[in-house]
Amino acid sequence: MEELFEFVKSYTGISIPLQIKIYKTIITAFVIWVISRISIGLVHKWIDDLKKQYRLRKIIKRVSFIIFILLVADLWLVKFDSLATFFGLVSAGLAIALKDPITDLAGWLFIIWRKPFELSDRVEVGEHKGDVIDIRLFQFTLIEIGNWVGADQSTGRVIHIPNASVFSHKLANYTTGFQYIWDEISVLVTFESDWEKAKTIIHEVTTYHTAKDVEHAQREIKHAAKKYLIFYKNLSPKVYTSVEESGVLLSARYLVISKERRYMAEQIWEDILRRFKQNDDIDFAYPSIRYYDNRTEGKKPLRAD
């Protein structure tokens, strides 16, 4: 072995003590990598839940990295009295030179500790909306929704957002605590239509399609109230009446799971169209210009002064 060290030294100029440290570092990295791969393999073998697999895989990789850094630091930094001194000096330097990465790391700690969102949650951070598909030390990743696509559907784009954004931007979570959101469908009928019948039809349709969601939401809101001050007195669908320039506006407000918003709206709209088609006294309204002809409408002609 000494001959090998001397041979390497003669060709590279690397001293024997430095070679030993390099070899130990390589061996340490290899051993930790092997243990990490075996651990991840066991996780995939024993656990079927993909979300739990992902979380445990992340934990194993992070713990392995931390152990490697500690062992290597203890091997190379013998001139420091303790690792505490080393990390103190490193932290002071990083605070100046790496402000943004440190803020991102602090954001990661905040996300892990306070859990403003978790994997698969639907969130909005600043101008970006999407489903969380990955959380790392310096950034989290969304699969984008909305933008040029309507009704919060996926665009297919992957967006990487620095973890520091949780400190500098407003964060909205569609799913944590209470996974339902309120959505509305607005139906405009003509003034000549039987708007009361139309309102009854819309209420019946929304009630039918959201019945299961209302029952589930009532149970879920009791659980969410233990952590958040979420309180709704009435979760059933409601249809509001107002008047617009072109007709009577009937707005249906109902609860829906955030990720099923477009599907639910489609089901409700299709039933409303079918029901309205069966009633000749209900017509959809749209912007138009109207004029009156006294002769055709049977009114008395205007007298000339």
Short mmCIF file of N, CA and C in Angstrom, two decimals, residues 151-287:
data_model
loop_
_atom_site.label_atom_id
_atom_site.label_comp_id
_atom_site.label_asym_id
_atom_site.label_seq_id
_atom_site.Cartn_x
_atom_site.Cartn_y
_atom_site.Cartn_z
N ALA A 151 -60.61 27.60 -16.43
CA ALA A 151 -61.16 26.82 -15.32
C ALA A 151 -60.12 26.01 -14.56
N ASP A 152 -58.97 26.57 -14.35
CA ASP A 152 -57.92 25.95 -13.52
C ASP A 152 -57.48 24.59 -14.03
N GLN A 153 -57.47 24.38 -15.32
CA GLN A 153 -56.96 23.15 -15.89
C GLN A 153 -55.44 23.25 -16.07
N SER A 154 -54.77 22.10 -16.14
CA SER A 154 -53.32 22.08 -16.26
C SER A 154 -52.86 22.55 -17.63
N THR A 155 -51.79 23.36 -17.64
CA THR A 155 -51.19 23.78 -18.90
C THR A 155 -50.09 22.82 -19.35
N GLY A 156 -49.60 22.00 -18.43
CA GLY A 156 -48.50 21.09 -18.75
C GLY A 156 -47.13 21.66 -18.46
N ARG A 157 -47.06 22.96 -18.16
CA ARG A 157 -45.77 23.58 -17.85
C ARG A 157 -45.37 23.29 -16.40
N VAL A 158 -44.07 23.06 -16.21
CA VAL A 158 -43.51 22.87 -14.87
C VAL A 158 -42.82 24.17 -14.46
N ILE A 159 -43.19 24.70 -13.29
CA ILE A 159 -42.65 25.97 -12.81
C ILE A 159 -41.85 25.73 -11.54
N HIS A 160 -40.61 26.19 -11.52
CA HIS A 160 -39.75 26.08 -10.34
C HIS A 160 -39.75 27.42 -9.62
N ILE A 161 -40.15 27.43 -8.36
CA ILE A 161 -40.28 28.66 -7.59
C ILE A 161 -39.34 28.61 -6.39
N PRO A 162 -38.51 29.64 -6.18
CA PRO A 162 -37.61 29.67 -5.02
C PRO A 162 -38.41 29.58 -3.72
N ASN A 163 -37.87 28.84 -2.76
CA ASN A 163 -38.56 28.69 -1.47
C ASN A 163 -38.74 30.03 -0.76
N ALA A 164 -37.86 30.99 -1.04
CA ALA A 164 -37.95 32.31 -0.40
C ALA A 164 -39.26 33.01 -0.75
N SER A 165 -39.95 32.55 -1.78
CA SER A 165 -41.20 33.18 -2.19
C SER A 165 -42.26 33.10 -1.11
N VAL A 166 -42.17 32.11 -0.22
CA VAL A 166 -43.17 31.99 0.84
C VAL A 166 -43.08 33.16 1.82
N PHE A 167 -41.93 33.87 1.82
CA PHE A 167 -41.77 35.03 2.68
C PHE A 167 -42.13 36.34 1.98
N SER A 168 -41.99 36.37 0.67
CA SER A 168 -42.14 37.64 -0.06
C SER A 168 -43.42 37.74 -0.88
N HIS A 169 -44.17 36.65 -1.02
CA HIS A 169 -45.41 36.68 -1.81
C HIS A 169 -46.57 36.10 -1.02
N LYS A 170 -47.74 36.53 -1.37
CA LYS A 170 -48.95 35.96 -0.76
C LYS A 170 -49.11 34.51 -1.24
N LEU A 171 -49.46 33.66 -0.33
CA LEU A 171 -49.61 32.23 -0.64
C LEU A 171 -51.06 31.81 -0.38
N ALA A 172 -51.71 31.28 -1.41
CA ALA A 172 -53.07 30.77 -1.27
C ALA A 172 -53.05 29.26 -1.48
N ASN A 173 -53.69 28.54 -0.58
CA ASN A 173 -53.76 27.09 -0.68
C ASN A 173 -55.21 26.68 -0.90
N TYR A 174 -55.46 25.97 -2.01
CA TYR A 174 -56.82 25.58 -2.37
C TYR A 174 -57.29 24.35 -1.59
N THR A 175 -56.38 23.57 -1.04
CA THR A 175 -56.74 22.24 -0.55
C THR A 175 -56.46 21.99 0.93
N THR A 176 -55.43 22.58 1.50
CA THR A 176 -55.08 22.30 2.89
C THR A 176 -56.16 22.82 3.83
N GLY A 177 -56.51 22.00 4.82
CA GLY A 177 -57.51 22.39 5.80
C GLY A 177 -58.92 22.12 5.31
N PHE A 178 -59.29 22.73 4.20
CA PHE A 178 -60.63 22.58 3.65
C PHE A 178 -60.49 22.55 2.14
N GLN A 179 -60.69 21.38 1.54
CA GLN A 179 -60.37 21.19 0.13
C GLN A 179 -61.44 21.70 -0.82
N TYR A 180 -62.53 22.22 -0.28
CA TYR A 180 -63.61 22.72 -1.13
C TYR A 180 -63.48 24.23 -1.34
N ILE A 181 -63.92 24.69 -2.50
CA ILE A 181 -64.00 26.12 -2.79
C ILE A 181 -65.41 26.44 -3.27
N TRP A 182 -65.77 27.70 -3.17
CA TRP A 182 -67.07 28.14 -3.68
C TRP A 182 -66.90 28.55 -5.15
N ASP A 183 -67.80 28.05 -5.97
CA ASP A 183 -67.77 28.41 -7.39
C ASP A 183 -69.15 28.94 -7.77
N GLU A 184 -69.23 29.66 -8.86
CA GLU A 184 -70.50 30.23 -9.30
C GLU A 184 -70.71 30.03 -10.80
N ILE A 185 -71.97 29.84 -11.16
CA ILE A 185 -72.39 29.80 -12.56
C ILE A 185 -73.47 30.86 -12.73
N SER A 186 -73.29 31.74 -13.70
CA SER A 186 -74.25 32.82 -13.93
C SER A 186 -75.04 32.54 -15.20
N VAL A 187 -76.38 32.57 -15.06
CA VAL A 187 -77.28 32.30 -16.19
C VAL A 187 -78.14 33.54 -16.41
N LEU A 188 -78.11 34.06 -17.63
CA LEU A 188 -78.88 35.27 -17.97
C LEU A 188 -80.06 34.88 -18.83
N VAL A 189 -81.29 35.17 -18.33
CA VAL A 189 -82.51 34.87 -19.09
C VAL A 189 -83.21 36.18 -19.44
N THR A 190 -84.05 36.14 -20.45
CA THR A 190 -84.73 37.36 -20.91
C THR A 190 -85.76 37.81 -19.89
N PHE A 191 -86.13 39.10 -19.98
CA PHE A 191 -87.15 39.63 -19.08
C PHE A 191 -88.50 38.94 -19.31
N GLU A 192 -88.75 38.48 -20.53
CA GLU A 192 -90.03 37.84 -20.84
C GLU A 192 -90.08 36.40 -20.33
N SER A 193 -88.94 35.83 -19.95
CA SER A 193 -88.91 34.44 -19.50
C SER A 193 -89.54 34.30 -18.12
N ASP A 194 -89.95 33.10 -17.81
CA ASP A 194 -90.43 32.79 -16.47
C ASP A 194 -89.19 32.57 -15.59
N TRP A 195 -88.65 33.67 -15.07
CA TRP A 195 -87.38 33.60 -14.35
C TRP A 195 -87.50 32.81 -13.05
N GLU A 196 -88.68 32.79 -12.45
CA GLU A 196 -88.85 32.03 -11.21
C GLU A 196 -88.71 30.53 -11.48
N LYS A 197 -89.28 30.09 -12.61
CA LYS A 197 -89.14 28.68 -12.97
C LYS A 197 -87.68 28.37 -13.29
N ALA A 198 -87.01 29.29 -14.00
CA ALA A 198 -85.60 29.10 -14.34
C ALA A 198 -84.76 29.00 -13.06
N LYS A 199 -85.07 29.84 -12.10
CA LYS A 199 -84.33 29.82 -10.83
C LYS A 199 -84.53 28.49 -10.11
N THR A 200 -85.74 27.97 -10.13
CA THR A 200 -86.03 26.68 -9.50
C THR A 200 -85.25 25.56 -10.18
N ILE A 201 -85.21 25.60 -11.51
CA ILE A 201 -84.48 24.56 -12.27
C ILE A 201 -83.00 24.60 -11.93
N ILE A 202 -82.42 25.79 -11.92
CA ILE A 202 -80.98 25.92 -11.62
C ILE A 202 -80.69 25.41 -10.21
N HIS A 203 -81.55 25.74 -9.26
CA HIS A 203 -81.35 25.29 -7.88
C HIS A 203 -81.45 23.77 -7.79
N GLU A 204 -82.40 23.18 -8.48
CA GLU A 204 -82.55 21.72 -8.46
C GLU A 204 -81.33 21.03 -9.06
N VAL A 205 -80.83 21.58 -10.16
CA VAL A 205 -79.68 20.96 -10.83
C VAL A 205 -78.43 21.04 -9.96
N THR A 206 -78.14 22.21 -9.41
CA THR A 206 -76.94 22.36 -8.58
C THR A 206 -77.04 21.52 -7.30
N THR A 207 -78.24 21.45 -6.73
CA THR A 207 -78.43 20.63 -5.52
C THR A 207 -78.19 19.16 -5.81
N TYR A 208 -78.67 18.71 -6.95
CA TYR A 208 -78.50 17.30 -7.33
C TYR A 208 -77.02 16.94 -7.51
N HIS A 209 -76.27 17.80 -8.20
CA HIS A 209 -74.88 17.47 -8.51
C HIS A 209 -73.93 17.68 -7.34
N THR A 210 -74.31 18.48 -6.36
CA THR A 210 -73.41 18.78 -5.25
C THR A 210 -73.83 18.12 -3.94
N ALA A 211 -74.84 17.27 -3.96
CA ALA A 211 -75.37 16.67 -2.73
C ALA A 211 -74.29 15.94 -1.95
N LYS A 212 -73.52 15.09 -2.63
CA LYS A 212 -72.47 14.32 -1.95
C LYS A 212 -71.38 15.24 -1.41
N ASP A 213 -71.03 16.26 -2.19
CA ASP A 213 -69.99 17.19 -1.75
C ASP A 213 -70.41 17.94 -0.49
N VAL A 214 -71.68 18.32 -0.41
CA VAL A 214 -72.16 19.05 0.75
C VAL A 214 -72.07 18.19 2.00
N GLU A 215 -72.48 16.92 1.89
CA GLU A 215 -72.41 16.01 3.04
C GLU A 215 -70.97 15.82 3.50
N HIS A 216 -70.07 15.61 2.53
CA HIS A 216 -68.67 15.41 2.88
C HIS A 216 -68.05 16.69 3.44
N ALA A 217 -68.42 17.83 2.88
CA ALA A 217 -67.87 19.11 3.33
C ALA A 217 -68.28 19.41 4.77
N GLN A 218 -69.50 19.03 5.13
CA GLN A 218 -69.97 19.27 6.50
C GLN A 218 -69.13 18.49 7.51
N ARG A 219 -68.73 17.27 7.15
CA ARG A 219 -67.87 16.49 8.04
C ARG A 219 -66.45 17.05 8.05
N GLU A 220 -65.97 17.46 6.88
CA GLU A 220 -64.60 17.94 6.77
C GLU A 220 -64.40 19.28 7.47
N ILE A 221 -65.42 20.12 7.45
CA ILE A 221 -65.26 21.45 8.04
C ILE A 221 -65.15 21.36 9.55
N LYS A 222 -65.76 20.33 10.15
CA LYS A 222 -65.62 20.13 11.59
C LYS A 222 -64.18 19.78 11.94
N HIS A 223 -63.57 18.97 11.08
CA HIS A 223 -62.17 18.60 11.30
C HIS A 223 -61.25 19.81 11.06
N ALA A 224 -61.54 20.59 10.02
CA ALA A 224 -60.70 21.74 9.70
C ALA A 224 -60.79 22.82 10.77
N ALA A 225 -61.96 22.91 11.44
CA ALA A 225 -62.15 23.94 12.46
C ALA A 225 -61.25 23.74 13.67
N LYS A 226 -60.69 22.53 13.82
CA LYS A 226 -59.78 22.28 14.93
C LYS A 226 -58.46 23.00 14.73
N LYS A 227 -58.12 23.29 13.47
CA LYS A 227 -56.85 23.94 13.16
C LYS A 227 -57.03 25.36 12.67
N TYR A 228 -58.10 25.61 11.89
CA TYR A 228 -58.35 26.94 11.34
C TYR A 228 -59.74 27.41 11.76
N LEU A 229 -59.91 28.72 11.83
CA LEU A 229 -61.22 29.29 12.15
C LEU A 229 -62.04 29.36 10.87
N ILE A 230 -62.47 28.18 10.42
CA ILE A 230 -63.30 28.08 9.22
C ILE A 230 -64.73 27.77 9.66
N PHE A 231 -65.65 28.63 9.28
CA PHE A 231 -67.03 28.44 9.70
C PHE A 231 -67.98 28.87 8.60
N TYR A 232 -68.85 27.96 8.19
CA TYR A 232 -69.91 28.26 7.24
C TYR A 232 -71.22 27.74 7.83
N LYS A 233 -72.19 28.62 7.88
CA LYS A 233 -73.48 28.23 8.46
C LYS A 233 -74.28 27.36 7.50
N ASN A 234 -74.21 27.68 6.21
CA ASN A 234 -74.98 26.95 5.22
C ASN A 234 -74.08 26.57 4.05
N LEU A 235 -73.96 25.27 3.78
CA LEU A 235 -73.12 24.79 2.69
C LEU A 235 -73.91 24.38 1.46
N SER A 236 -75.22 24.48 1.54
CA SER A 236 -76.07 24.07 0.41
C SER A 236 -76.00 25.09 -0.71
N PRO A 237 -76.28 24.67 -1.95
CA PRO A 237 -76.27 25.61 -3.08
C PRO A 237 -77.30 26.72 -2.91
N LYS A 238 -77.00 27.86 -3.46
CA LYS A 238 -77.89 29.01 -3.38
C LYS A 238 -77.89 29.72 -4.72
N VAL A 239 -79.09 30.15 -5.16
CA VAL A 239 -79.22 30.88 -6.42
C VAL A 239 -79.65 32.31 -6.11
N TYR A 240 -78.86 33.27 -6.57
CA TYR A 240 -79.13 34.68 -6.32
C TYR A 240 -79.71 35.33 -7.58
N THR A 241 -80.59 36.30 -7.36
CA THR A 241 -81.26 36.99 -8.47
C THR A 241 -80.82 38.45 -8.54
N SER A 242 -80.52 38.90 -9.75
CA SER A 242 -80.22 40.32 -9.97
C SER A 242 -80.65 40.68 -11.39
N VAL A 243 -80.65 41.97 -11.68
CA VAL A 243 -81.11 42.43 -12.99
C VAL A 243 -79.95 43.08 -13.74
N GLU A 244 -79.77 42.66 -14.98
CA GLU A 244 -78.77 43.24 -15.86
C GLU A 244 -79.47 43.98 -17.00
N GLU A 245 -78.69 44.64 -17.84
CA GLU A 245 -79.27 45.40 -18.94
C GLU A 245 -80.04 44.51 -19.91
N SER A 246 -79.56 43.28 -20.10
CA SER A 246 -80.16 42.42 -21.12
C SER A 246 -81.14 41.39 -20.57
N GLY A 247 -81.30 41.32 -19.23
CA GLY A 247 -82.21 40.34 -18.69
C GLY A 247 -82.02 40.11 -17.21
N VAL A 248 -82.58 39.02 -16.73
CA VAL A 248 -82.51 38.65 -15.31
C VAL A 248 -81.33 37.70 -15.12
N LEU A 249 -80.42 38.04 -14.21
CA LEU A 249 -79.22 37.24 -13.97
C LEU A 249 -79.45 36.34 -12.76
N LEU A 250 -79.29 35.05 -12.97
CA LEU A 250 -79.44 34.04 -11.91
C LEU A 250 -78.07 33.42 -11.66
N SER A 251 -77.51 33.66 -10.49
CA SER A 251 -76.15 33.19 -10.17
C SER A 251 -76.22 32.07 -9.15
N ALA A 252 -75.78 30.89 -9.56
CA ALA A 252 -75.78 29.72 -8.69
C ALA A 252 -74.42 29.62 -7.99
N ARG A 253 -74.45 29.57 -6.67
CA ARG A 253 -73.23 29.45 -5.86
C ARG A 253 -73.25 28.09 -5.18
N TYR A 254 -72.13 27.34 -5.30
CA TYR A 254 -72.10 25.97 -4.77
C TYR A 254 -70.68 25.58 -4.41
N LEU A 255 -70.57 24.55 -3.58
CA LEU A 255 -69.27 24.03 -3.16
C LEU A 255 -68.79 22.96 -4.14
N VAL A 256 -67.47 22.97 -4.38
CA VAL A 256 -66.90 21.96 -5.26
C VAL A 256 -65.45 21.74 -4.86
N ILE A 257 -64.97 20.52 -5.02
CA ILE A 257 -63.55 20.25 -4.80
C ILE A 257 -62.76 21.04 -5.84
N SER A 258 -61.71 21.71 -5.40
CA SER A 258 -60.99 22.65 -6.27
C SER A 258 -60.53 22.00 -7.57
N LYS A 259 -60.07 20.75 -7.51
CA LYS A 259 -59.55 20.10 -8.71
C LYS A 259 -60.64 19.55 -9.62
N GLU A 260 -61.90 19.65 -9.19
CA GLU A 260 -63.02 19.15 -10.00
C GLU A 260 -63.91 20.29 -10.47
N ARG A 261 -63.41 21.51 -10.38
CA ARG A 261 -64.22 22.67 -10.69
C ARG A 261 -64.78 22.66 -12.12
N ARG A 262 -63.92 22.39 -13.09
CA ARG A 262 -64.38 22.43 -14.48
C ARG A 262 -65.34 21.29 -14.78
N TYR A 263 -65.05 20.11 -14.24
CA TYR A 263 -65.92 18.95 -14.46
C TYR A 263 -67.31 19.21 -13.90
N MET A 264 -67.36 19.75 -12.68
CA MET A 264 -68.66 20.03 -12.05
C MET A 264 -69.43 21.08 -12.84
N ALA A 265 -68.75 22.15 -13.27
CA ALA A 265 -69.43 23.19 -14.04
C ALA A 265 -70.01 22.62 -15.34
N GLU A 266 -69.28 21.72 -15.97
CA GLU A 266 -69.78 21.10 -17.21
C GLU A 266 -71.05 20.30 -16.95
N GLN A 267 -71.05 19.50 -15.88
CA GLN A 267 -72.22 18.69 -15.56
C GLN A 267 -73.45 19.56 -15.28
N ILE A 268 -73.24 20.63 -14.52
CA ILE A 268 -74.36 21.51 -14.19
C ILE A 268 -74.88 22.23 -15.43
N TRP A 269 -73.96 22.74 -16.24
CA TRP A 269 -74.38 23.46 -17.44
C TRP A 269 -75.15 22.56 -18.40
N GLU A 270 -74.69 21.34 -18.59
CA GLU A 270 -75.37 20.44 -19.52
C GLU A 270 -76.79 20.13 -19.06
N ASP A 271 -76.98 19.94 -17.75
CA ASP A 271 -78.33 19.68 -17.25
C ASP A 271 -79.21 20.92 -17.36
N ILE A 272 -78.63 22.10 -17.11
CA ILE A 272 -79.42 23.33 -17.27
C ILE A 272 -79.87 23.49 -18.71
N LEU A 273 -78.98 23.25 -19.66
CA LEU A 273 -79.34 23.36 -21.08
C LEU A 273 -80.45 22.38 -21.45
N ARG A 274 -80.37 21.15 -20.94
CA ARG A 274 -81.41 20.16 -21.24
C ARG A 274 -82.76 20.58 -20.65
N ARG A 275 -82.74 21.06 -19.40
CA ARG A 275 -83.98 21.44 -18.74
C ARG A 275 -84.60 22.68 -19.40
N PHE A 276 -83.78 23.65 -19.75
CA PHE A 276 -84.31 24.85 -20.40
C PHE A 276 -84.90 24.52 -21.77
N LYS A 277 -84.31 23.56 -22.44
CA LYS A 277 -84.79 23.18 -23.77
C LYS A 277 -86.22 22.63 -23.72
N GLN A 278 -86.57 22.09 -22.57
CA GLN A 278 -87.91 21.51 -22.41
C GLN A 278 -88.96 22.56 -22.02
N ASN A 279 -88.54 23.79 -21.82
CA ASN A 279 -89.47 24.84 -21.39
C ASN A 279 -89.44 26.00 -22.38
N ASP A 280 -90.53 26.16 -23.11
CA ASP A 280 -90.60 27.22 -24.12
C ASP A 280 -90.70 28.61 -23.52
N ASP A 281 -91.01 28.69 -22.24
CA ASP A 281 -91.16 30.01 -21.62
C ASP A 281 -89.87 30.49 -20.94
N ILE A 282 -88.76 29.83 -21.25
CA ILE A 282 -87.46 30.26 -20.72
C ILE A 282 -86.50 30.41 -21.89
N ASP A 283 -85.91 31.59 -22.03
CA ASP A 283 -84.95 31.85 -23.10
C ASP A 283 -83.70 32.53 -22.51
N PHE A 284 -82.56 32.14 -23.06
CA PHE A 284 -81.32 32.81 -22.66
C PHE A 284 -81.30 34.23 -23.24
N ALA A 285 -80.73 35.13 -22.49
CA ALA A 285 -80.62 36.52 -22.95
C ALA A 285 -79.20 36.82 -23.39
N TYR A 286 -79.07 37.79 -24.26
CA TYR A 286 -77.78 38.24 -24.73
C TYR A 286 -77.90 39.70 -25.14
N PRO A 287 -76.82 40.43 -25.22
CA PRO A 287 -76.90 41.85 -25.59
C PRO A 287 -77.59 42.03 -26.93
#
